[in-house]
XYZ file of C-alpha atoms in Angstrom:
628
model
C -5.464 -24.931 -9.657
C -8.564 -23.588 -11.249
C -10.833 -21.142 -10.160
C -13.874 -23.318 -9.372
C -11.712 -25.241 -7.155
C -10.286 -22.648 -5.152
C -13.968 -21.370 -4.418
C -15.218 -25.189 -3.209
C -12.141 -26.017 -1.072
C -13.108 -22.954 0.805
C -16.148 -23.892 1.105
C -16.013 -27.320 2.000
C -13.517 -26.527 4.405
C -15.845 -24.439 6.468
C -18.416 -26.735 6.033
C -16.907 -29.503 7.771
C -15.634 -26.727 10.261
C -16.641 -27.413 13.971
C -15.676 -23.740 14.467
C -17.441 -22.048 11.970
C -20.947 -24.358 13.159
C -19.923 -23.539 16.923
C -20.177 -20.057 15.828
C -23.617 -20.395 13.787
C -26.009 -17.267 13.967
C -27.925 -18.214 11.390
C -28.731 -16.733 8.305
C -30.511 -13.443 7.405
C -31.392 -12.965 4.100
C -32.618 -8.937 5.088
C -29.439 -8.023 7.106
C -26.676 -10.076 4.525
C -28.566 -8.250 1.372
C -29.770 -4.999 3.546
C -31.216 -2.538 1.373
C -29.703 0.382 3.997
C -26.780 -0.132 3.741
C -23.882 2.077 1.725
C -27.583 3.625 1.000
C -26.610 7.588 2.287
C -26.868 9.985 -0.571
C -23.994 11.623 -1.881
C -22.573 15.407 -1.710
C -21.101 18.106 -3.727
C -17.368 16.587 -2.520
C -17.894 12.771 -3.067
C -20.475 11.869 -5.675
C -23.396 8.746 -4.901
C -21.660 6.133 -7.739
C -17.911 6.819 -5.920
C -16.161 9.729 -7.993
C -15.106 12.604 -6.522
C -18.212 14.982 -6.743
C -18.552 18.517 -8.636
C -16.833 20.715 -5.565
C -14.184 18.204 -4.462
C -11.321 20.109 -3.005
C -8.159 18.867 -1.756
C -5.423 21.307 0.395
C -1.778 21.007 -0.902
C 1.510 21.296 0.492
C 4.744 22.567 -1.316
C 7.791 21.270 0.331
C 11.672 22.715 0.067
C 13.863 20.706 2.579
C 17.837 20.820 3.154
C 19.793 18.490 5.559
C 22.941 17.838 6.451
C 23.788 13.794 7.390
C 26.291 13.355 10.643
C 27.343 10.064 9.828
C 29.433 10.467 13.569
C 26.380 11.193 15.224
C 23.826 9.374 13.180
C 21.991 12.771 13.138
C 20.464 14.482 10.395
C 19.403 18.503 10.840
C 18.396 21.469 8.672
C 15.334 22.563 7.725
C 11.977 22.586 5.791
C 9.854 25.234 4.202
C 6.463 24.370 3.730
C 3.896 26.407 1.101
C 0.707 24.956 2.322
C -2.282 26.166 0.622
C -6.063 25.954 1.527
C -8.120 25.154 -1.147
C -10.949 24.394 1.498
C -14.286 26.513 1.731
C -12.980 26.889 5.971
C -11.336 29.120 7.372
C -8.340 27.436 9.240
C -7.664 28.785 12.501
C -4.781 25.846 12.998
C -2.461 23.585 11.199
C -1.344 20.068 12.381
C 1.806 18.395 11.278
C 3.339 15.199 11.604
C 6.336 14.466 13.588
C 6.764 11.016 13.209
C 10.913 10.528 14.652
C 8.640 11.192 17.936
C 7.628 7.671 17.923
C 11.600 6.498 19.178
C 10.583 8.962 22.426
C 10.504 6.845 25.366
C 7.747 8.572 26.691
C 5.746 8.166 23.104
C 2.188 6.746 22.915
C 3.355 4.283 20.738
C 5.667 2.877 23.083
C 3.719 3.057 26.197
C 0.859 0.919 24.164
C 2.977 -1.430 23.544
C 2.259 -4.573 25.277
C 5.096 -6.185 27.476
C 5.226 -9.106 25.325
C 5.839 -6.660 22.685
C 4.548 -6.164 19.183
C 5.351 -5.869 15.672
C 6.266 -2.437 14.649
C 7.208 -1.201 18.396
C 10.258 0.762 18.826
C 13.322 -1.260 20.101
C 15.455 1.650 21.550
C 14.638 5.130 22.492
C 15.585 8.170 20.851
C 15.211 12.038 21.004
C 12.848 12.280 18.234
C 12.442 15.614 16.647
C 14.520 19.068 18.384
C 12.569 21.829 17.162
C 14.299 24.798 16.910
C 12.152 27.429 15.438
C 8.573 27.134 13.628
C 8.083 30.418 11.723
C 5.292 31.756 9.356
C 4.915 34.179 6.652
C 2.049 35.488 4.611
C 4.180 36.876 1.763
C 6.160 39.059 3.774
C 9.342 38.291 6.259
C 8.565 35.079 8.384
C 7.656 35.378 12.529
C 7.550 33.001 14.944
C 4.316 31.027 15.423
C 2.881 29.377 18.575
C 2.524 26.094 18.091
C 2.187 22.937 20.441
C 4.066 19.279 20.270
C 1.399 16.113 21.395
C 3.432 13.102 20.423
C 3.997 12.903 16.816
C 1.843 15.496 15.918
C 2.191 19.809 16.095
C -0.243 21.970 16.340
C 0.297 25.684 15.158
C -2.543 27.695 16.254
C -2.574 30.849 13.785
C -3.411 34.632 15.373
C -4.967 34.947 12.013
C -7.297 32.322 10.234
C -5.482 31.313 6.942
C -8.480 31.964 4.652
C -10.241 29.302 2.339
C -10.406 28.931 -1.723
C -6.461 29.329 -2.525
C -4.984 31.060 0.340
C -1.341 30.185 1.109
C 1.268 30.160 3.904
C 5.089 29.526 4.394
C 6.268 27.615 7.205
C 9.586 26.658 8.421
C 11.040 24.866 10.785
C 14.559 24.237 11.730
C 15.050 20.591 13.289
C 17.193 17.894 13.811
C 16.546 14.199 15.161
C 18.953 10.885 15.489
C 18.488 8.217 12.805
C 17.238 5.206 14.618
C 19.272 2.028 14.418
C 15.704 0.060 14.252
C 12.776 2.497 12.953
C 9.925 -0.145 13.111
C 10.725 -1.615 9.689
C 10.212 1.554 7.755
C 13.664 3.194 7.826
C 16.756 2.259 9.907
C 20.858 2.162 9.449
C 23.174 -0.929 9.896
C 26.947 -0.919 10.114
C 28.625 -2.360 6.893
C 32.690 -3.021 6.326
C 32.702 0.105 4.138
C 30.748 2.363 6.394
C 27.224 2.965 7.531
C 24.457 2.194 5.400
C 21.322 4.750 6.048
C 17.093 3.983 4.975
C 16.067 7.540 5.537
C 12.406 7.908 5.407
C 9.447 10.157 8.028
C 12.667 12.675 7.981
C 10.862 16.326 7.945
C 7.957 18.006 9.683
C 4.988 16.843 7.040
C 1.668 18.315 6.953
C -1.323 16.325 7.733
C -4.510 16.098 5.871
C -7.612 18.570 6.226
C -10.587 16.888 4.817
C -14.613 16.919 4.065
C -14.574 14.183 5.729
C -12.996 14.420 9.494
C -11.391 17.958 9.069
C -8.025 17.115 10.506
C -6.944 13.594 10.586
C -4.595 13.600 13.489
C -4.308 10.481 14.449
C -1.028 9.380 16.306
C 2.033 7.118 14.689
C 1.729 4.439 16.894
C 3.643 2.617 14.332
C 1.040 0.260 12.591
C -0.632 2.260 10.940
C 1.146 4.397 8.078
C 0.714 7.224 6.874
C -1.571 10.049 5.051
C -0.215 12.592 3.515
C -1.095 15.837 0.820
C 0.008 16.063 -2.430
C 2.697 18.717 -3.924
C 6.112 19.415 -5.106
C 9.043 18.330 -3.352
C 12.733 20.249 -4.141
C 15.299 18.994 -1.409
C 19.517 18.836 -0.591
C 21.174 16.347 1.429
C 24.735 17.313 2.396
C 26.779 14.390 3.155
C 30.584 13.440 3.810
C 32.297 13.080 -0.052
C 32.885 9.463 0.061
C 28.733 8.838 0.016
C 26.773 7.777 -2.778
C 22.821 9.136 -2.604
C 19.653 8.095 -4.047
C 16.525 9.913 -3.521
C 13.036 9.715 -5.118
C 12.844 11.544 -7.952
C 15.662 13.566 -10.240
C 19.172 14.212 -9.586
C 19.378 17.545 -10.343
C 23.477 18.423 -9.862
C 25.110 14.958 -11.512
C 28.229 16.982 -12.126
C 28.744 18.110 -8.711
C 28.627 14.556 -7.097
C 29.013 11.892 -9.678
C 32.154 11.243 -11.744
C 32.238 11.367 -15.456
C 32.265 7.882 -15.779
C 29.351 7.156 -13.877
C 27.376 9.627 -15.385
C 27.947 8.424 -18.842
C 27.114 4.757 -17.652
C 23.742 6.595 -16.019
C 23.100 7.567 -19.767
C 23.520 4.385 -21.264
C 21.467 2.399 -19.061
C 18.895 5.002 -20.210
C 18.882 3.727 -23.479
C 19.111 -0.244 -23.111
C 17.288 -2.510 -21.737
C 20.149 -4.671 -20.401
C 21.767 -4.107 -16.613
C 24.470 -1.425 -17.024
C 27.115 -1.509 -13.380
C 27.651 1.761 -12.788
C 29.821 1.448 -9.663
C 30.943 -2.525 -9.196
C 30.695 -4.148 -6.270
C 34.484 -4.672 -5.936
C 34.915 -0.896 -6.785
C 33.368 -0.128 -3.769
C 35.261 2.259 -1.613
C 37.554 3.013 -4.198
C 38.653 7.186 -4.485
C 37.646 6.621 -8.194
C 34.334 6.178 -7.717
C 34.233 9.766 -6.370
C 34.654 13.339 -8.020
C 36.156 14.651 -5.047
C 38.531 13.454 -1.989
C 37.331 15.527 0.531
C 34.854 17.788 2.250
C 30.844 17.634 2.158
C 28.905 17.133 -1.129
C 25.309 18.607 -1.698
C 22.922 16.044 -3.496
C 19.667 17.885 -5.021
C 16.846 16.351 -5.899
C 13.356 17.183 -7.473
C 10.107 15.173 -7.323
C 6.864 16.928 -8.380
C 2.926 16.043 -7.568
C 3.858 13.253 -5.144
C 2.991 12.656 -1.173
C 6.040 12.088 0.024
C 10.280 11.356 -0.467
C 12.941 9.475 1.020
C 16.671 8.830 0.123
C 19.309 6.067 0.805
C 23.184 6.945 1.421
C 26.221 5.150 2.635
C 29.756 5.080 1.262
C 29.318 1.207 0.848
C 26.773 1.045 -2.165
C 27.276 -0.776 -5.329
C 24.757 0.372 -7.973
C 23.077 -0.923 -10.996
C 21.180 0.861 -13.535
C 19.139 -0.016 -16.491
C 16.223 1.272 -18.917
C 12.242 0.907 -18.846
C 10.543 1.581 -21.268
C 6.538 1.595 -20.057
C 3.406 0.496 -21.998
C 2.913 3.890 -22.930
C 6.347 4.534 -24.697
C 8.119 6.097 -21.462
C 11.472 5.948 -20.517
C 12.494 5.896 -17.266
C 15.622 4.484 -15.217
C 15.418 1.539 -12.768
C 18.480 1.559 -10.349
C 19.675 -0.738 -7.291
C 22.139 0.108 -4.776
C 22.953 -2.464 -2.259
C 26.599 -3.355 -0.241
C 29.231 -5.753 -1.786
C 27.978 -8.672 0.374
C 24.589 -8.376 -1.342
C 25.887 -8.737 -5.017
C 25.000 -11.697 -7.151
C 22.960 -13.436 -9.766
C 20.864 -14.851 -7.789
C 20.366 -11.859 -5.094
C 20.772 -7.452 -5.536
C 22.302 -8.520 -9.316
C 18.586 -9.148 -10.405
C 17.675 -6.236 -8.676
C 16.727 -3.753 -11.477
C 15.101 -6.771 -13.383
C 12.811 -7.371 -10.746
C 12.126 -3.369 -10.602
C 11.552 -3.351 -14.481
C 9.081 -6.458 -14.405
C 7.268 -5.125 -12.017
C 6.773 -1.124 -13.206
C 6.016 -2.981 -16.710
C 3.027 -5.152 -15.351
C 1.440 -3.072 -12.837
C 1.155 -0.009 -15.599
C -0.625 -2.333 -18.081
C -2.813 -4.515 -15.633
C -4.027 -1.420 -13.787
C -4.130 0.475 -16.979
C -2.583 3.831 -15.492
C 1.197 4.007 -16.327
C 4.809 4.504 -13.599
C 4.371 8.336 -13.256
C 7.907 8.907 -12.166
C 11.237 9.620 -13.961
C 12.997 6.793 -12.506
C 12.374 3.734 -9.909
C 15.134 3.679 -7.084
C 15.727 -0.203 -4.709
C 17.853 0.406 -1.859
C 19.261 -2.469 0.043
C 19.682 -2.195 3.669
C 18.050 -3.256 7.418
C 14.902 -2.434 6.279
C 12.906 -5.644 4.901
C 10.486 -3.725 2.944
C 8.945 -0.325 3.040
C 7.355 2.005 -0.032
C 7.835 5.881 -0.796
C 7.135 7.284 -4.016
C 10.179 6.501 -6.763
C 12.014 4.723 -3.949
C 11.663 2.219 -1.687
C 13.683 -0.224 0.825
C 14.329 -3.913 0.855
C 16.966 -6.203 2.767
C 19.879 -6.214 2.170
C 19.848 -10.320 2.550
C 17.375 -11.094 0.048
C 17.517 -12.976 -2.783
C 15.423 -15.104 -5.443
C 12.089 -15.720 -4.326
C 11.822 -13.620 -1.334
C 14.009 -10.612 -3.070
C 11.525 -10.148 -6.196
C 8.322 -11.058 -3.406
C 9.435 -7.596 -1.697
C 10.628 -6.046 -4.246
C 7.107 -6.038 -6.454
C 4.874 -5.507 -3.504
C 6.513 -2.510 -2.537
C 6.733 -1.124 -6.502
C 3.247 -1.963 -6.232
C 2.517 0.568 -3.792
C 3.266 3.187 -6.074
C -0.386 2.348 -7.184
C -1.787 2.219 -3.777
C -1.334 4.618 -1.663
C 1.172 6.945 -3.992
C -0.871 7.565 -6.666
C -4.329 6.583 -4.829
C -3.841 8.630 -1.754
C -6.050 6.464 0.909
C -5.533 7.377 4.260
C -3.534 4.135 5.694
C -3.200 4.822 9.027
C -7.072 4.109 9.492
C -7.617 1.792 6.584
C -4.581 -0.531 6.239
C -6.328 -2.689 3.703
C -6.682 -0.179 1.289
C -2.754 -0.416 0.401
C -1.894 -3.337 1.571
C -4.782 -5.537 0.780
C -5.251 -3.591 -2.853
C -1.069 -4.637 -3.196
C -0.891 -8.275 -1.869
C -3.570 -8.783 -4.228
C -2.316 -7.400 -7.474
C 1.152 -8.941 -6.565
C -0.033 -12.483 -7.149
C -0.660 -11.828 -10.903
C 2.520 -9.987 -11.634
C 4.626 -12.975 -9.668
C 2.498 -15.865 -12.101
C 3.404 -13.212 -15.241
C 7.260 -12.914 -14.375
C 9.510 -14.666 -16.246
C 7.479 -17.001 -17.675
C 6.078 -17.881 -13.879
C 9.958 -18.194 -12.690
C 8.478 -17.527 -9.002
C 4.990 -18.549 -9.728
C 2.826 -20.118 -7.167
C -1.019 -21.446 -6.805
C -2.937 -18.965 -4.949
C -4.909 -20.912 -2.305
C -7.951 -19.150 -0.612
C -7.800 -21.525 2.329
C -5.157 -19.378 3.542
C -7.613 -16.716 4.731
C -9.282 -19.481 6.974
C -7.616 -19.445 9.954
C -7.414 -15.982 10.451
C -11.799 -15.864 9.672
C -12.274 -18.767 12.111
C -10.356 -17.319 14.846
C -11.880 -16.819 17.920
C -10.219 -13.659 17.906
C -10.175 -12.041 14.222
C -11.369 -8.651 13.317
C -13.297 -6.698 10.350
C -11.055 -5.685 7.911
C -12.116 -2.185 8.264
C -10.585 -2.189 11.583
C -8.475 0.985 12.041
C -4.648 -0.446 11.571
C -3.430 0.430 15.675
C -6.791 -0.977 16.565
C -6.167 -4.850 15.186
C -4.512 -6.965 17.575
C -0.981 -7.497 16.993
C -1.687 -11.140 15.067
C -4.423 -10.016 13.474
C -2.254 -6.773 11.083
C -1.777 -9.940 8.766
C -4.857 -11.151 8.140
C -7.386 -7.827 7.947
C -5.044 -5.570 5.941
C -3.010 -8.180 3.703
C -4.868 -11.541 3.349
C -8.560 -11.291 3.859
C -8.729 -8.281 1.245
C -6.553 -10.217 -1.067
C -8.671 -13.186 -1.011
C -12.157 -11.108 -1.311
C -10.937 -9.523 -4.374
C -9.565 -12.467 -5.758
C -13.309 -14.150 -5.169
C -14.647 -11.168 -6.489
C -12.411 -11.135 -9.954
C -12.667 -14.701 -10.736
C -15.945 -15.439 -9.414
C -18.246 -13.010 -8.959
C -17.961 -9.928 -11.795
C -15.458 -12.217 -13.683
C -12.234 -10.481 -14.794
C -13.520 -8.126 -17.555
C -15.836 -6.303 -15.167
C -13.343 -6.726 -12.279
C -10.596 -4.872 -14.401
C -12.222 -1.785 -15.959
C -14.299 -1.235 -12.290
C -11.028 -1.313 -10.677
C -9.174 0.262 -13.587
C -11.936 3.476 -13.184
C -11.280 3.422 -9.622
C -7.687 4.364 -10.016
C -7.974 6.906 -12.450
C -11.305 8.755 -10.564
C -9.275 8.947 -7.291
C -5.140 9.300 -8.621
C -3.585 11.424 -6.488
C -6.648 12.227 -4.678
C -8.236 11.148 -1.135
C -10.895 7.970 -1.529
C -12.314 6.925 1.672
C -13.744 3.025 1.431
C -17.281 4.121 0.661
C -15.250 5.884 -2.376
C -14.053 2.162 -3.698
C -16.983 0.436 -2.817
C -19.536 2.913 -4.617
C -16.984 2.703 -7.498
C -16.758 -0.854 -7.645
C -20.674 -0.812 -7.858
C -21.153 1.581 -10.768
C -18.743 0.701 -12.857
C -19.401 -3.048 -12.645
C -23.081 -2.300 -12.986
C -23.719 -4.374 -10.075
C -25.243 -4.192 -6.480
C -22.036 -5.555 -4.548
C -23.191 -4.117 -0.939
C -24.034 -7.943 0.181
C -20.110 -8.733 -0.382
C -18.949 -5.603 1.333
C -20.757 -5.800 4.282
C -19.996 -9.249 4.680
C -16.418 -9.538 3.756
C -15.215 -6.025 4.859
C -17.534 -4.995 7.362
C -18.192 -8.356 9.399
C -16.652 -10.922 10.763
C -18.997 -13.515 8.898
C -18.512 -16.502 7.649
C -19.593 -19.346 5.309
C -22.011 -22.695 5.689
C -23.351 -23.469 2.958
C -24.851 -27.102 2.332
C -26.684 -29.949 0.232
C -30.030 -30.348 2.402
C -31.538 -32.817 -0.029
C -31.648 -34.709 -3.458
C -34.536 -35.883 -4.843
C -35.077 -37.813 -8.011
C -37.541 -36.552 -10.409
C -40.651 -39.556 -10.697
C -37.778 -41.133 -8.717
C -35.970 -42.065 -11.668
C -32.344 -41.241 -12.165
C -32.348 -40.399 -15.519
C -34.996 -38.130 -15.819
C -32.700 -35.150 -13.489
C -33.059 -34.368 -9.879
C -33.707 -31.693 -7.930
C -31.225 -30.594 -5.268
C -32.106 -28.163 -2.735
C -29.034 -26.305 -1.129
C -29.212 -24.355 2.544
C -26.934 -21.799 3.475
C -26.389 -22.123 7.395
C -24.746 -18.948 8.526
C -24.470 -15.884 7.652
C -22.280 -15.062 4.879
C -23.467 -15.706 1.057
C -21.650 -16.565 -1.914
C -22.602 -18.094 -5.580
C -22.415 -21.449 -6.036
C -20.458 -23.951 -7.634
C -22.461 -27.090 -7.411
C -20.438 -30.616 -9.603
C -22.486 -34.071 -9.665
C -20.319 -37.334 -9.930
C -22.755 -39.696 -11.868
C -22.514 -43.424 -12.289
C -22.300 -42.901 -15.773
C -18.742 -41.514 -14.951
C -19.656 -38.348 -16.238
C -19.608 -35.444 -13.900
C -21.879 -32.533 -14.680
C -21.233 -28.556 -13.113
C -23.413 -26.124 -12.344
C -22.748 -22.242 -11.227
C -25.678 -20.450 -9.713
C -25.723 -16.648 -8.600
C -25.785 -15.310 -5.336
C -29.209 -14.081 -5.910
C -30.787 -17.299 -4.998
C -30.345 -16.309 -1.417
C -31.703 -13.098 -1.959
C -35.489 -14.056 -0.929
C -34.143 -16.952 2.166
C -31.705 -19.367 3.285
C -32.752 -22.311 1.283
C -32.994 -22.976 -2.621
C -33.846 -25.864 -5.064
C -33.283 -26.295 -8.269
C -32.945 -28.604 -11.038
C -29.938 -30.310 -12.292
C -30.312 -32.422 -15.751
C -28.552 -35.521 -14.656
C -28.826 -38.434 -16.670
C -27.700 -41.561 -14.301
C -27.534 -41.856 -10.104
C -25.691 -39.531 -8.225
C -23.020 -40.573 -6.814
C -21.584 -37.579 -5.107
């Protein structure tokens, strides 16, 4: 379906809608095109045109982690040492971590806000959450215990000495241990296989939260819905495990020779170097003593992942795993890999597994111009339907064709947004999600000559904007109503930035504006102001009438032919047509004349005609009456 079309069904859906006219406030032309607004000068850390400004600073944290997995017990312990350093000009008198296993509490704020219909992303059965044994800090000499203070999923450690600003550094550690929920609201979990356990490890250390110029401290709660925001740094970490597990973790194996076999390392090297799907343990293998280098004891897997937010790591004795070569846009060679459970294997499900992972790492790094920054890209099958860490991420175990390569791109396509664009999703969902849903309709119509490929239909968006009870997109994530997650972080972004790429800036502009974005803010913190300021100055074009409206409201369209008039009354001499826009959103127009001639003619005018009021007339050069 072309473009134009997509933009009139919208709108002549919601001008025949009773709803949308039932909800009528009329139209504005000073408050939709207010000159106000996004209008408050920049600073020294964020710059007026959306870059980061001249004195941006950004705090990091170092992270060296070793567990041990009780596959018995479902319980993981060990513990974390975190170099956090303060490149802020404050003084920090506290630190706050995250402790998000505190969520599966029974006594947790996210559970007692839980409605008792229930909700999406609610815990399902109560845990322990986090035992904290010992929190200890040092300044470069032997490490002391520090006071600190557990609120839900967050710690406080209140220091007896301010860790100073401008490059300053601390060590903390903290020895833990916490019980691997069965159900962990869709972002990590375990399910029971015939060859053992299979584990989705993810939120599995003490992380650091983010001190900002903009809020200082963003402590907000894991309620569940909303995600997470996290610093940037190096992450070195061991998982011991029983010897009959196979790991994966993002970023490198570092000790192939202590847990692999021979064989599978050489078939690791080879699917290096081609292109083509190389097995390197087969399905009906599974289980099998051969697929191990040892028959006994614990095994130590080590793994290294550097300037990244974040890790996570699949394991179970019960994985089959795939391998094959990438090689990226900008010569690169990395290693896609799938591990999934016998009962997952197949052409048409986990065997396309790596192809899917290829396809998408190849598309996103050319269409958003900034190229896969990791040294391989790890799917792990298991209860979890879909969930995103850097060089890893989770899908179900059950999927397959459509629905397998639909999860599997949008979650590689949140290595874009939030791994390498560090927004801050657990106040602005849309930012990821919207950003990803979007992007993943162009790299579904690209794959395999449009194997999947589908129409996109903006009518989609209009229940959710005609709802009696919708919300702004900018709506913190745990502040949207359960039905609502959908349609503000995941659809009604999608949709705006499809309207804005194909009919508004056009593609060209779209693309390098958006392209700009990314590299001004990779592996930094944007807020939305950030992306909308961008997405002005790099387009070259005042867009705050779209953002307000479309990210900051819950407006919507009526737009509408008030009149035709012949000129000198005669048909073939043109007419003028005089168009009214009824509520209070604005949009161009895409205005097509049936003749009686048979001959239909288009016109595309600018939102700027509604600039100066709600109505506007102008001529259209038909040649014979108008039939419609």
């Amino acid at each position: 379906m072309q473009t134009k079309t997509w933009i009139i069904s919208l709108f002549l859906f919601l001008f025949a809608s009773s709803i949308a006219r039932a909800q009528n406030q009329g139209y504005n032309s000073d408050k939709t095109f207010d000159p106000t607004f996004l209008n408050g000068p920049g600073t020294v850390y964020r710059s007026g045109d959306g870059s980061p400004g001249p004195q941006y600073w950004q705090n990091r944290a170092d992270y060296k982690i070793n567990v041990s997995l009780n596959n018995k017990r479902h319980r993981i312990s060990g513990s974390v040492r975190i170099t956090y350093t303060n490149n802020s000009p404050d003084s920090l008198s506290t630190l706050w971590l995250h402790l998000e296993q505190n969520l599966y509490k029974k006594s947790s704020l996210g559970v007692a806000t839980t409605p008792a219909h229930g909700r999406p992303y609610a815990p399902k059965n109560y845990y322990s959450g986090y035992q904290i044994h010992s929190v200890k800090i040092s300044r470069g000499g032997p490490f002391h215990s520090a006071h600190y203070v557990i609120s839900d999923t967050r710690m406080q450690i209140r220091l007896q000495h301010p860790l100073k600003p401008d490059g300053h550094h601390l060590r903390i550690k903290i020895n833990y241990d916490f019980t691997v929920p069965k159900y962990g609201v869709d972002i990590m979990g375990r399910m029971k296989t015939k060859h053992g356990w299979i584990y989705q490890i993810g939120q599995w250390y003490p992380r650091m939260a983010v001190y900002d110029d903009v809020r200082g401290w963003n402590t907000l709660p894991f309620l569940g819905a909303g995600e997470f925001f996290l610093e940037y740094g190096n992450f070195d970490y061991t998982i011991e495990a029983p010897w009959n597990f196979i790991i994966e973790g993002s970023g490198k194996l570092l000790n192939p020779k202590q847990v692999l076999t021979r064989t599978e390392i050489n078939r690791l090297k080879k699917a290096r170097r081609t292109d083509k799907k190389v097995t390197v343990i087969k399905p009906k293998n599974v289980g099998n003593s051969g697929t191990r280098p040892v028959h006994h004891g614990r095994l130590k897997w080590h793994f290294k992942l550097n300037n990244a937010r974040d890790v996570a790591w699949g394991a179970s004795p019960a994985f089959a795993w795939d391998a094959s070569g990438v090689k990226l846009p900008n010569g690169k060679n990395i290693l896609a890999m799938a591990l999934y459970p016998p009962q997952s294997a197949g052409h048409n499900r986990w065997g396309r597994s790596t192809e899917y992972v290829k396809a998408s790492l190849k598309f996103y790094s050319k269409f958003w111009d900034f190229t896969y920054p990791y040294p391989n890209a790890v799917a792990v099958a298991g209860p979890v339907d879909g969930m995103e860490y850097p060089s890893l991420v989770f899908c179900g175990w059950k999927g397959k064709k459509d629905k397998l390569w639909a999860t599997t791109t949008h979650e590689f396509g949140h290595t874009w947004f939030p791994m390498i664009v560090g927004s801050n999703e657990r106040r602005y969902a849309w930012m990821d999600e919207g950003f990803n849903t979007f992007s993943n309709f162009y790299s579904t119509q690209h794959f395999n000559k449009g194997e999947y490929a589908h129409p996109f239909h903006v009518q989609q968006v209009i229940p959710y904007m005609t709802s009696k009870n919708t919300q702004p997109i900018l709506t913190y994530a745990d502040n949207l109503k359960p039905k609502n997650l959908g349609g503000a972080a995941y659809t009604k972004p999608a949709v705006g930035l499809h309207i804005l790429r194909q009919d508004i800036l056009g593609p060209k502009k779209f693309d390098y504006a958006f392209q700009q974005y990314i590299k001004r803010w990779a592996y930094k913190h944007p807020r939305p102001k950030d992306f909308f300021r961008t997405m002005n100055d790099a387009s070259g074009e005042d867009l705050n009438w779209f953002w307000k409206e479309w990210f900051y409201k819950t407006w919507m369209l009526d737009q509408a032919i008030k009149n035709v008039r012949y000129i000198n009354q005669d048909p073939s001499k043109g007419a003028y047509i005089t168009l009214k826009n009824n509520n209070r959103m604005v949009m161009p127009v895409t205005v097509r004349l049936w003749q009686a001639n048979d001959s239909t003619i288009t016109k595309k005018l600018p939102v700027q005609i509604w600039q100066r009021g709600g109505t506007w007339t102008f001529k259209m050069h038909s040649t014979s009456r108008i039939d419609s």
